[in-house]
Every structure is written in C-alpha cells, then in structure tokens.
mmCIF file of C-alpha atoms in Angstrom:
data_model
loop_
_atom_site.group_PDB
_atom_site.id
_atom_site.type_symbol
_atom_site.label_atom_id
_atom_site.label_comp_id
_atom_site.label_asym_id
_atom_site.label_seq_id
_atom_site.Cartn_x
_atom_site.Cartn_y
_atom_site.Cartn_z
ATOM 1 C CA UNK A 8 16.920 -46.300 -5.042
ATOM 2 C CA UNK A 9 13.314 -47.204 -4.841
ATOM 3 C CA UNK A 10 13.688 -51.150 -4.081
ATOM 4 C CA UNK A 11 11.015 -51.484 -1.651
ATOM 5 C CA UNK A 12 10.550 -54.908 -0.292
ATOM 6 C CA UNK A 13 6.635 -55.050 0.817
ATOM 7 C CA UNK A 14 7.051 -57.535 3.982
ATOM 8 C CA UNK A 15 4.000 -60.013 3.931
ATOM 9 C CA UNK A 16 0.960 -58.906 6.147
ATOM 10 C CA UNK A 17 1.471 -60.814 8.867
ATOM 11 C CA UNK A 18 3.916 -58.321 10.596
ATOM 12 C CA UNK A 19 4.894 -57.562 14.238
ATOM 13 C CA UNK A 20 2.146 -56.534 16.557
ATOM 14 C CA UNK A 21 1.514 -52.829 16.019
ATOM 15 C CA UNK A 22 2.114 -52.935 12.474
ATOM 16 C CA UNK A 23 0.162 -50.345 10.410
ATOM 17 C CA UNK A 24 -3.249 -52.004 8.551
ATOM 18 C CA UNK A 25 -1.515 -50.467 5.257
ATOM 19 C CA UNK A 26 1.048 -53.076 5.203
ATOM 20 C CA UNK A 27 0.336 -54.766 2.392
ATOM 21 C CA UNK A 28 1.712 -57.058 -0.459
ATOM 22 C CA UNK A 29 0.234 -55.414 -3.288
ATOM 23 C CA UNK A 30 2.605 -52.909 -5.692
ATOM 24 C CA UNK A 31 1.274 -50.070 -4.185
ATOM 25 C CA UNK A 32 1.883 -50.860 -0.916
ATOM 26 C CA UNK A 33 -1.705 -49.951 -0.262
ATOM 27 C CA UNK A 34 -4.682 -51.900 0.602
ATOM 28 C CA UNK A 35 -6.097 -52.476 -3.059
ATOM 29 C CA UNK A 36 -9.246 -52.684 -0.839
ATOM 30 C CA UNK A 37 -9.515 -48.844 0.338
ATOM 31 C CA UNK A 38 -7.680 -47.649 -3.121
ATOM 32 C CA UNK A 39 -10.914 -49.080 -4.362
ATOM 33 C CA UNK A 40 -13.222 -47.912 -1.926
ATOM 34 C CA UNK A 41 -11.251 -43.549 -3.130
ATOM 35 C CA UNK A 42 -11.810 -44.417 -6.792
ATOM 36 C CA UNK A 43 -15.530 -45.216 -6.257
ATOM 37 C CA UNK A 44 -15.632 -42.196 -4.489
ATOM 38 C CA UNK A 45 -13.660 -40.153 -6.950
ATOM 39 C CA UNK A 46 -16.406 -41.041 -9.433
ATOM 40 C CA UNK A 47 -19.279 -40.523 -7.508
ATOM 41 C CA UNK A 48 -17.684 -37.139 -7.308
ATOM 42 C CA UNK A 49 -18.991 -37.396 -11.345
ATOM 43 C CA UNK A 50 -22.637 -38.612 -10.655
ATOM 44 C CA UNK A 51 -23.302 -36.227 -7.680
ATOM 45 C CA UNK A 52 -21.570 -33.148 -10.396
ATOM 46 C CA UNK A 53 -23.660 -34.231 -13.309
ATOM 47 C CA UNK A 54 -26.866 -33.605 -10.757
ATOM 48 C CA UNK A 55 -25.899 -30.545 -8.863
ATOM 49 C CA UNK A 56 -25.035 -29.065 -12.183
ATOM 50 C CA UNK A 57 -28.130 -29.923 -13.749
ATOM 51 C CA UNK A 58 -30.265 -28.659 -10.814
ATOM 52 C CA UNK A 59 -27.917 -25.170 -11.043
ATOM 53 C CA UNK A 60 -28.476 -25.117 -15.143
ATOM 54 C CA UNK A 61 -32.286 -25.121 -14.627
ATOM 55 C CA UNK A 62 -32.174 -22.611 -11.797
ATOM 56 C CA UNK A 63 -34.933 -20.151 -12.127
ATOM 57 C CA UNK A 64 -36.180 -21.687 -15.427
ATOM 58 C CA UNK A 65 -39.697 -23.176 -14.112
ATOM 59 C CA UNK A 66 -42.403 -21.642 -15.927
ATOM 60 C CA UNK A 67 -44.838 -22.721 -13.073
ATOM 61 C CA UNK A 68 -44.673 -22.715 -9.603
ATOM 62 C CA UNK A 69 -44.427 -24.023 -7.191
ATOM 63 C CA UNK A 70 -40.752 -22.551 -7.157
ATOM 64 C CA UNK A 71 -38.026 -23.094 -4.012
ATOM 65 C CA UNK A 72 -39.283 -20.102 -1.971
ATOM 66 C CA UNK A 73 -42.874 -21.563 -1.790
ATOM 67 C CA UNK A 74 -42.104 -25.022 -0.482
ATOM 68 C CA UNK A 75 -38.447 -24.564 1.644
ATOM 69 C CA UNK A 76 -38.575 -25.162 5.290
ATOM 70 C CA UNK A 77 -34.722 -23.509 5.610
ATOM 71 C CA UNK A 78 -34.812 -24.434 9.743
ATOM 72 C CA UNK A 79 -36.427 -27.997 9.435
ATOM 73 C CA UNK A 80 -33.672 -28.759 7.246
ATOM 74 C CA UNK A 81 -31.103 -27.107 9.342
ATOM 75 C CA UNK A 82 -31.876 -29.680 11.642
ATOM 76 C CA UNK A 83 -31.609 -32.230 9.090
ATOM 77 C CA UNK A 84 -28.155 -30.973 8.001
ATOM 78 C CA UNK A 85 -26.851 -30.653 12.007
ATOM 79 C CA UNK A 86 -27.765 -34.153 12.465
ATOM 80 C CA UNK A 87 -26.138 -35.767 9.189
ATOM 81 C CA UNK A 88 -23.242 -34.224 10.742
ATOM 82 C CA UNK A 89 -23.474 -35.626 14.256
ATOM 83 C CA UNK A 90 -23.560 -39.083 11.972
ATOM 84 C CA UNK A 91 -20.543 -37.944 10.372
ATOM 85 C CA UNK A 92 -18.709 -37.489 14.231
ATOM 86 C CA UNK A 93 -20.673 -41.228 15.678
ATOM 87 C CA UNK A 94 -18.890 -43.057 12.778
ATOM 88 C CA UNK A 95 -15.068 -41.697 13.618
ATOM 89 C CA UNK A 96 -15.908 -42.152 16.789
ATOM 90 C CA UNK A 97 -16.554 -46.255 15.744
ATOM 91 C CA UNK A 98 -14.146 -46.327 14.508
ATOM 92 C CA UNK A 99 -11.567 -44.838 17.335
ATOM 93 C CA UNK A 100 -13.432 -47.328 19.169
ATOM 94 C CA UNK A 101 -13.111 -50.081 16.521
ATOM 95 C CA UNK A 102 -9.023 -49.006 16.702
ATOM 96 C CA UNK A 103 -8.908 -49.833 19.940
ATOM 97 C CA UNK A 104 -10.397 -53.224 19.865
ATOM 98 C CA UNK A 105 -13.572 -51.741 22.265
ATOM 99 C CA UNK A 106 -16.069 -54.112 20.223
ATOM 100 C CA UNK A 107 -19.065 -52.675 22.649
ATOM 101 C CA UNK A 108 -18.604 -48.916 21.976
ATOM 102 C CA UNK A 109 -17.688 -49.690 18.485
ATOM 103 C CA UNK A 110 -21.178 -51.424 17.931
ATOM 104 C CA UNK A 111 -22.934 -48.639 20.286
ATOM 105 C CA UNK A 112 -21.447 -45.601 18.052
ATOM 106 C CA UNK A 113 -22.230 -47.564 14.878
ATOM 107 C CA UNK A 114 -26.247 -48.472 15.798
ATOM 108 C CA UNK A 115 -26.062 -44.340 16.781
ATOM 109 C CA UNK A 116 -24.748 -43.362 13.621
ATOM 110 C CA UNK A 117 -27.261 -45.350 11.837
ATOM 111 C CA UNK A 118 -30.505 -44.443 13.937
ATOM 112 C CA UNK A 119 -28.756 -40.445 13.239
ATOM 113 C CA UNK A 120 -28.844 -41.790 9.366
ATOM 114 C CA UNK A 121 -32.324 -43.263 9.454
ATOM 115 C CA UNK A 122 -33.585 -39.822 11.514
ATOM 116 C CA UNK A 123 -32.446 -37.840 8.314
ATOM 117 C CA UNK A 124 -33.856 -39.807 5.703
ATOM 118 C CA UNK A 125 -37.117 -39.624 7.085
ATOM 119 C CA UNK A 126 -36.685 -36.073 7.734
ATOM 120 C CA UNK A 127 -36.559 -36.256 3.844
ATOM 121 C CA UNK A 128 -39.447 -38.585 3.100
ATOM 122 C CA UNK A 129 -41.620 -35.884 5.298
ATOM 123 C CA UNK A 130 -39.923 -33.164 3.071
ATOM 124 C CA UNK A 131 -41.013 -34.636 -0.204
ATOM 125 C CA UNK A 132 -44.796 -35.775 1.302
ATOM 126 C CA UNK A 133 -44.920 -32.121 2.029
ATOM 127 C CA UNK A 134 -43.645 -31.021 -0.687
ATOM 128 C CA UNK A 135 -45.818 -33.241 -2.956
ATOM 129 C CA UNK A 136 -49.091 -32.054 -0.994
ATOM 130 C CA UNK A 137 -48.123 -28.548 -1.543
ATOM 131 C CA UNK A 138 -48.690 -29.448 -5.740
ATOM 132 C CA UNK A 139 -44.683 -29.968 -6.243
ATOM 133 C CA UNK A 140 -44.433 -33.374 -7.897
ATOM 134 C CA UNK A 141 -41.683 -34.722 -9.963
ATOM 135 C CA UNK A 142 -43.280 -33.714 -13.479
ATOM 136 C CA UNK A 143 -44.574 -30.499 -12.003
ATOM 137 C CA UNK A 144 -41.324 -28.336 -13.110
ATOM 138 C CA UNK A 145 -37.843 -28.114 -13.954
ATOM 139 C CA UNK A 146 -37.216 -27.381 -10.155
ATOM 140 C CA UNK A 147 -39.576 -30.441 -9.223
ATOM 141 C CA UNK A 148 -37.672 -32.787 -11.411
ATOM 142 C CA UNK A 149 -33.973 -31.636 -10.635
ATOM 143 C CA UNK A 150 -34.985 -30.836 -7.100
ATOM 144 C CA UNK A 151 -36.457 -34.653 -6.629
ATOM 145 C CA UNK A 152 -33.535 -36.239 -8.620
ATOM 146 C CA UNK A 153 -30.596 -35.040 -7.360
ATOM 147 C CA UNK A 154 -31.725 -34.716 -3.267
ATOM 148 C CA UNK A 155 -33.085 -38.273 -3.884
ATOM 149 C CA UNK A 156 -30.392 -39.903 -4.820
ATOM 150 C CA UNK A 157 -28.371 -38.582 -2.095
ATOM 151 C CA UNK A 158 -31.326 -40.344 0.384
ATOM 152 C CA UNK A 159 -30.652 -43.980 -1.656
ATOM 153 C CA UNK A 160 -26.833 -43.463 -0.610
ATOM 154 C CA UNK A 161 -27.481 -42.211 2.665
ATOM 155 C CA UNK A 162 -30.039 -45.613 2.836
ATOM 156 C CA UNK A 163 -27.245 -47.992 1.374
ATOM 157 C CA UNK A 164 -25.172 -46.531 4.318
ATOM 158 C CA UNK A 165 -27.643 -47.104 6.749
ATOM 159 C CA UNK A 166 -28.096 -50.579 5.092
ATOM 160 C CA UNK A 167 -24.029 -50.987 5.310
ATOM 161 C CA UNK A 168 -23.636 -49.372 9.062
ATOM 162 C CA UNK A 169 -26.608 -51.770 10.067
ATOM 163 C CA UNK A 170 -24.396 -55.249 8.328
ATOM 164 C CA UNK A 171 -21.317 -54.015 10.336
ATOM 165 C CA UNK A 172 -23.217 -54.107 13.913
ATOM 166 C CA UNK A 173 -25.157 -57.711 12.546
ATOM 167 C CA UNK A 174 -21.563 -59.067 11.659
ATOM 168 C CA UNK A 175 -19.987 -57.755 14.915
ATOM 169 C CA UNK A 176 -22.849 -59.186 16.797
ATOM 170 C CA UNK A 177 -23.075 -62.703 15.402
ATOM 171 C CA UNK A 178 -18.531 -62.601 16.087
ATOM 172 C CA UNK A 179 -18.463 -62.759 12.222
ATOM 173 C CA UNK A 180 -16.140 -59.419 11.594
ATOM 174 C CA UNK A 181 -12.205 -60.032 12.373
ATOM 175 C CA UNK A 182 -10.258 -59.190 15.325
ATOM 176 C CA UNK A 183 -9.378 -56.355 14.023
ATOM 177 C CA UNK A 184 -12.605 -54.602 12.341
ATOM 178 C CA UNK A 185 -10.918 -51.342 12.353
ATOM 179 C CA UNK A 186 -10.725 -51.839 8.393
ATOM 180 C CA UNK A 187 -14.047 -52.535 7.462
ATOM 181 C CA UNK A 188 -15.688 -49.589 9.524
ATOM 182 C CA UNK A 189 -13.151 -47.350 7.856
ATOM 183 C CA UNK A 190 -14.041 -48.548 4.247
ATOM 184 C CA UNK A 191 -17.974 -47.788 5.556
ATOM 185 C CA UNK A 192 -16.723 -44.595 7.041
ATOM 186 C CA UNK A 193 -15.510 -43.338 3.755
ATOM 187 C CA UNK A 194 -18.833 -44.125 2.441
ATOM 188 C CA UNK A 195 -20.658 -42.535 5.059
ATOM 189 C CA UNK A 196 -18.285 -39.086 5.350
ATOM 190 C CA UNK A 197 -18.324 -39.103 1.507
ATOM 191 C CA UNK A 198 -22.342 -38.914 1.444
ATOM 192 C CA UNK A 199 -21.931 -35.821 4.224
ATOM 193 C CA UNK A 200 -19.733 -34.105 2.323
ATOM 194 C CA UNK A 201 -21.768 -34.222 -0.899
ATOM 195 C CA UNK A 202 -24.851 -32.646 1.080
ATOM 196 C CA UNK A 203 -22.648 -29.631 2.486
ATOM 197 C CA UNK A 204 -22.940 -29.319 -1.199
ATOM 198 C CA UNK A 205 -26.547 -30.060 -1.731
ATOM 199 C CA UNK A 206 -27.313 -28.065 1.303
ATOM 200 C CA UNK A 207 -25.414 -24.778 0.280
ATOM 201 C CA UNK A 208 -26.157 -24.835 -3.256
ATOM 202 C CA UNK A 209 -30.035 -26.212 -3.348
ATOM 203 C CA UNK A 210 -31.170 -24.289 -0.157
ATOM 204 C CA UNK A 211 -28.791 -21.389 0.952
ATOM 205 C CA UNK A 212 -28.544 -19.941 -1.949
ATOM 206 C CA UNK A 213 -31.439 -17.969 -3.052
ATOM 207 C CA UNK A 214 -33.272 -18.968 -6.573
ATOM 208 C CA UNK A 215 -33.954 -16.033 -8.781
ATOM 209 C CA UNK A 216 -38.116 -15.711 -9.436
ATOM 210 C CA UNK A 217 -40.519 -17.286 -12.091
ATOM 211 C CA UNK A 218 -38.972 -17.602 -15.527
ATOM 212 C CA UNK A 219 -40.280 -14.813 -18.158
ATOM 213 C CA UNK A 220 -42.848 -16.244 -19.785
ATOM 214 C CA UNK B 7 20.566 -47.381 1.614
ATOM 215 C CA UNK B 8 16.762 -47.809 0.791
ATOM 216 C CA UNK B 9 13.814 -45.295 2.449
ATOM 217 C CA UNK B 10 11.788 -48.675 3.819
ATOM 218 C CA UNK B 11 15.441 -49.163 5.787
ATOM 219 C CA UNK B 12 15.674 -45.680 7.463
ATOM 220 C CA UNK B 13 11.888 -45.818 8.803
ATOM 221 C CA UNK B 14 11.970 -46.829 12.498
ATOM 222 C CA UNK B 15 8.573 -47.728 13.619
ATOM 223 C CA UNK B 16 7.608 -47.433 17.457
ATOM 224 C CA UNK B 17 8.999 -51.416 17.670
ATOM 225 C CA UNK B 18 12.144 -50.445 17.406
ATOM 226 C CA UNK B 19 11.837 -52.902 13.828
ATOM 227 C CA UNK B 20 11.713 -51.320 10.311
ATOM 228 C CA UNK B 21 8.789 -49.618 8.996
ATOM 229 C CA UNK B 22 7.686 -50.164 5.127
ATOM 230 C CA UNK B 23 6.937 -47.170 2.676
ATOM 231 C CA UNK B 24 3.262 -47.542 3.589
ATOM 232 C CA UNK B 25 2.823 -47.833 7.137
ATOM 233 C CA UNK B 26 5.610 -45.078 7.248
ATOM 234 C CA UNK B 27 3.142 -43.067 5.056
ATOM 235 C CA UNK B 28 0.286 -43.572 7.608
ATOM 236 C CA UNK B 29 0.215 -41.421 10.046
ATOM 237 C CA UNK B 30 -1.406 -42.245 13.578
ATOM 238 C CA UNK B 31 -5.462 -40.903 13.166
ATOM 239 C CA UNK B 32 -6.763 -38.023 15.620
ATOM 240 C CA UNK B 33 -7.907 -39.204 19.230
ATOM 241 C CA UNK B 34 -11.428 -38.859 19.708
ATOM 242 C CA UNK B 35 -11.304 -35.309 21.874
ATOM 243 C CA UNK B 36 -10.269 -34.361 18.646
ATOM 244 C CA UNK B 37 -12.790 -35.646 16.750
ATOM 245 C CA UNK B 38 -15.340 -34.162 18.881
ATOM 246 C CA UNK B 39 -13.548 -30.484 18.256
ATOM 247 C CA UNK B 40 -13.743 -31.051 14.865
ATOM 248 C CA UNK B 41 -17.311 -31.895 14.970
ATOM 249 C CA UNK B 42 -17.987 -29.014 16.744
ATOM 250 C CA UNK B 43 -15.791 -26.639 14.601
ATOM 251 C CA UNK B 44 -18.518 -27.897 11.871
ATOM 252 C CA UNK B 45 -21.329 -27.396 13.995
ATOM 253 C CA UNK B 46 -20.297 -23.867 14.406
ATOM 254 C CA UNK B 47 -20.251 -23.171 10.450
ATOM 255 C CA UNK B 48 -23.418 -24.988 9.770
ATOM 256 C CA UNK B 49 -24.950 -22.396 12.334
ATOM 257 C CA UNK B 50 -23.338 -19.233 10.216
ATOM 258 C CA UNK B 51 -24.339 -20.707 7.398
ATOM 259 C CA UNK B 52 -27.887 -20.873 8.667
ATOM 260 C CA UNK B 53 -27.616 -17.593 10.068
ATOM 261 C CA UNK B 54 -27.319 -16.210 6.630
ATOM 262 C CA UNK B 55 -30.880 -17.462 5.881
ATOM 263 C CA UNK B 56 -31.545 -14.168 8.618
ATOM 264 C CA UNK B 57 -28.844 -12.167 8.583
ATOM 265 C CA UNK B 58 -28.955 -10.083 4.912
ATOM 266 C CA UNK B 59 -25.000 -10.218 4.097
ATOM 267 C CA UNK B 60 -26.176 -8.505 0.585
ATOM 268 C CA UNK B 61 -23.251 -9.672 -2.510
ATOM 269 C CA UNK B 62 -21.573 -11.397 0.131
ATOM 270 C CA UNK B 63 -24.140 -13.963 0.719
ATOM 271 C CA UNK B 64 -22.960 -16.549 -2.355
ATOM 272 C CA UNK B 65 -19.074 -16.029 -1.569
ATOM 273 C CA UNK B 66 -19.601 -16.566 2.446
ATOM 274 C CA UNK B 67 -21.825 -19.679 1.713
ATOM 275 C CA UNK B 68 -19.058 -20.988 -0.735
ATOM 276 C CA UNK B 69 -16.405 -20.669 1.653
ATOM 277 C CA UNK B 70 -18.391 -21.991 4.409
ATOM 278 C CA UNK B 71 -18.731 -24.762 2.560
ATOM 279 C CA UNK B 72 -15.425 -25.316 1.433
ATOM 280 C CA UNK B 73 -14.027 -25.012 4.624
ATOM 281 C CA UNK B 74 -16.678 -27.885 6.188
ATOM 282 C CA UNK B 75 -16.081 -30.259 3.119
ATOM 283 C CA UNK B 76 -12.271 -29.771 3.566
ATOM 284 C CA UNK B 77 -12.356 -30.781 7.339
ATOM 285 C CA UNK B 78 -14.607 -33.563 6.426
ATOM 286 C CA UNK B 79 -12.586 -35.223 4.269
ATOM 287 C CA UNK B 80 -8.945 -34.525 5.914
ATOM 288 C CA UNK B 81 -9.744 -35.198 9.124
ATOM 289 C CA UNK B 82 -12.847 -37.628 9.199
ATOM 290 C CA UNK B 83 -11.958 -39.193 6.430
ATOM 291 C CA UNK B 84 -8.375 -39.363 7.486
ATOM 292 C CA UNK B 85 -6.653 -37.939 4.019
ATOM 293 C CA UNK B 86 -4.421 -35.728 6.049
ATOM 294 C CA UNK B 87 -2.705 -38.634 7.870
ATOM 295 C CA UNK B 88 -3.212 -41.585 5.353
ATOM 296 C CA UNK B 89 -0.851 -41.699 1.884
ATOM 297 C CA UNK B 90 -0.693 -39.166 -0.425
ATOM 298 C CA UNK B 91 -1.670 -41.603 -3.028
ATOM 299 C CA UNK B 92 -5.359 -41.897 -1.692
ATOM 300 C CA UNK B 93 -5.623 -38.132 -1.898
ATOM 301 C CA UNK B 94 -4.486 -38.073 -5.588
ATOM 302 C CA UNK B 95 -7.107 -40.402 -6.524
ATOM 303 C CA UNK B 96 -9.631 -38.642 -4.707
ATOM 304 C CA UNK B 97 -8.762 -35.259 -5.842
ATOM 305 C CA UNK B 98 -8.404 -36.857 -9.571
ATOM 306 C CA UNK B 99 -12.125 -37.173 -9.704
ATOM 307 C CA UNK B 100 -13.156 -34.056 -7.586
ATOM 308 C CA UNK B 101 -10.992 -32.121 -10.094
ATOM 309 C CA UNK B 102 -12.299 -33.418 -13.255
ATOM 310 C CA UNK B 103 -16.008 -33.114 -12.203
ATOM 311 C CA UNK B 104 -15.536 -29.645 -11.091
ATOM 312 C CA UNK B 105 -13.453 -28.622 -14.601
ATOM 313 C CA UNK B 106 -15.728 -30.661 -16.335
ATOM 314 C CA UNK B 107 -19.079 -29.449 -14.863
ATOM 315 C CA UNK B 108 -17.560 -25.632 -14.756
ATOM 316 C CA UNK B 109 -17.543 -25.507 -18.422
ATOM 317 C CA UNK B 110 -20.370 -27.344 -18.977
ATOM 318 C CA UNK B 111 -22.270 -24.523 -17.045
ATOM 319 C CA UNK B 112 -20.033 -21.849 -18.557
ATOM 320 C CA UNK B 113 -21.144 -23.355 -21.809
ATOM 321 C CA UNK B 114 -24.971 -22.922 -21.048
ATOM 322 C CA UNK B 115 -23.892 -19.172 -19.938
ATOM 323 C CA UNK B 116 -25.395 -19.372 -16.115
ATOM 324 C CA UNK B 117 -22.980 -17.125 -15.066
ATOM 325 C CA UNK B 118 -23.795 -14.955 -16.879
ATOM 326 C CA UNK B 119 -25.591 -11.650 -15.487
ATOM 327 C CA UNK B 120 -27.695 -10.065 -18.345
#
C-alpha cells in the first residue's frame, strides 16, 4: 500500500527540509532547481559537441597549441574546485545555523569564483592579442562560445553567491537558510562539473594539426 | 501497515517517505577529503600534459574525469544521500545529451580514424 500521508511542513524540530506537502513529497523548489540542470546538461552538450565536431578543421591558425597556457589554467581549474569545497562547506555551516561562517565560506567561494573568471578574461585578452579572435577560425569561434558561456554561468553564480551573503547580512534570509544555499550550491557544483568537462576535452586532449588545405 | 508508518526518525516520532529518503549530508572533514581526493586527480590529469602516456592519454583523461564529475555531483551535490527521484531527473538529461550528442558526432564521422 502506497497511502502516504505528506504531514504539513511545520513538523517537529529536527524534521528533514524535504518534508513537504507537494505529491512528490519533494521540495517542488529543488526538483526545479535538477530539471534546470538536467537541461543545461543539453546547452553545455550542444557546445562541447560542436567545439569536438570542428576539431582540427581551422584552415588558419592560430590553432590550440599556439595560444594554450596548459599550467595557467591548471591553476584556474584547482581553484574552481576549491569554490566547489567553500560552498559545501556554507552550507555545513548554513546546516548548522553558524550564520558567520556560513557568510565567511560564501564571500570565499565567490572571491574563488570572481579569481577564475578573470583568470579567463586575461585568457581571452591574450588570446585575442596573439591574432585569435572570434571570427578568426572554427577553433576561435567554438573555442570563444562554448568556454564563454561557462564564464556568464560561473558570473550569474558569483552574482547569486554575492545575493545570499547581501540577504544574510541585511537578516532578510530565514532561520533556516540551509535551503537556499543548497539550491545555489547546485548551481555552483553544476558549473564545476561542466568545466571538468571543458577542461579535459578543450585543453587535455591534444588537437590534431592544421586542416589539409 | 504503510512504509511512512515503519520509518522511525531520531524523535522517536514517524518519519515521512521523503525525509526517510534523505539521508544525513557528509560532515565537513569529509568534505575536505573529498576535495582533496579531487585535487589529487586534477594534478594527474595535469601531469599528463608532461608525462607522454602514448594511446592511453584520451582513456586516462576520460576516466579522470569521470571519476571527478561523479564525486562532484554525489557527494557535493548531495545525490548520494538525497532521493532517488532527484538523481533520475538529473541523469534523464545527462543521458539524453550524451545519446543525443554521441550520434550526432557519430553522424559527422569524428570518430572515425582514416
């Protein structure tokens, strides 16, 4: 028998957060927040695929090999995932009701956000003085599209982890914020795990030479 | 009998189907050894950039990074304790881009060796 009574949300103290009268049983809320990111799963494969489809293809340079900087962004990559560690750690802090550390590990997390993408706006300057433009080739344009739209999400994190530590500040978040930092640390682990991607398949992995003209 | 009635949460009072499906989420330490577990594989990863690993280079990378996104997402973003039904959602779209994208690029024949 599958008669579950959902008790409303107002339960003893300790209750779970994912006590909830909706039909799932679920915050509607954070089953939301896993179908945006199931279909930014989509955009992010539509642009890593188009960047691996033109792979090799540019008939001019100047090509991956000519303008990578593999340890600068090493170091770009080790500290998106030190952001990745500051936000759980929010939000163990945010569990346990510590509004200080919560705010401390959330302004960290976004100054480690803000670090990387201008570690990419110096990438692309350099890039772009080098003669690698967006127009320049098929490795400019995929290169510029895809890695740049993973610096507006990190940005709309940044922009997100930033509201959090406003709202905390001026008492405006509730009691509890352990919910909200979770839905923002979804966001923010989602756009870490889509440059382990990035990183692996734009950088690592070596691009064969010129295309035959 | 129902399921919701069996659960017992730590109050001694019963636990729904939800909060029974959410587990309690790692304490920091272990955060911190998970962070450095992916701090490790970032370096080998990196290391291959020096290290010639010949054919194995684009197999080690790929696991690498499997292994790093999986962590990511089952212990930072808490899919291994939450409901299954988050994961199913998430994996609905991660499995339909990749099928979908796969024979897109299957298609266009880049894997193909000539």
């Amino acid at each position: 028998m599958s008669d579950l009574a959902i008790t409303p949300g107002h339960g003893a103290a300790g209750a779970s957060h994912d006590e909830h009268t909706t039909t799932t049983g679920l915050p509607n809320t954070k089953l939301a927040m896993w179908m945006f990111l199931s279909s930014e799963c989509m955009l992010f494969g539509a642009l890593i695929s188009t960047y691996v489809l033109y792979r090799g293809s540019s008939m001019t340079g100047p090509y991956p090999a000519d303008v990578f900087d593999i340890p600068y962004t090493s170091v770009s990559s080790f500290v998106l995932l030190a952001s990745s560690l500051t936000m759980v750690l929010a939000l163990a802090s945010a569990q346990k009701r510590d509004v200080v550390r919560m705010r401390l590990w959330l302004l960290a997390t976004a100054l480690l956000g803000l670090t990387f993408v201008g570690g990419q706006v110096y990438e692309f300057t350099t890039f772009y003085d080098e003669g690698l433009s967006i127009t320049t080739n098929l490795f400019g344009t995929t290169f510029y599209v895809l890695t740049g739209f993973h610096g507006v999400h990190v940005t709309v994190g940044i922009l997100m982890l930033l509201s959090l530590v406003g709202l905390s500040s001026a008492d405006r978040l509730p009691d509890d914020a352990a919910f909200p930092v979770e839905m923002v640390g979804l966001y923010w682990h989602f756009v870490d795990i889509v440059w382990i991607i990035i990183f692996t398949v734009v950088y690592l992995i070596p691009t064969p030479g010129p295309a035959p003209a | 009998m129902t399921e919701a009635e069996t659960d017992i949460d730590a109050q001694g009072a019963p636990a729904t189907h939800a909060s029974a499906a959410h587990a309690e989420h790692p304490s920091p330490k272990e955060y911190v050894r998970i962070g450095m577990i992916l701090g490790l594989l970032t370096a080998l990863e990196v290391a291959t950039y020096y290290v010639d690993v010949g054919p194995l280079l684009v197999p080690t990378l790929f696991g690498l990074a499997i292994v790093k996104f999986t962590l990511v997402v089952m212990w930072f973003m808490h899919l291994r304790f939450d409901s299954p039904t988050y994961a199913r959602f998430f994996l609905m779209g991660l499995a339909g881009a990749a099928t979908l994208y796969l024979i897109v690029l299957i298609t266009f024949r880049v894997f193909l060796v000539e």
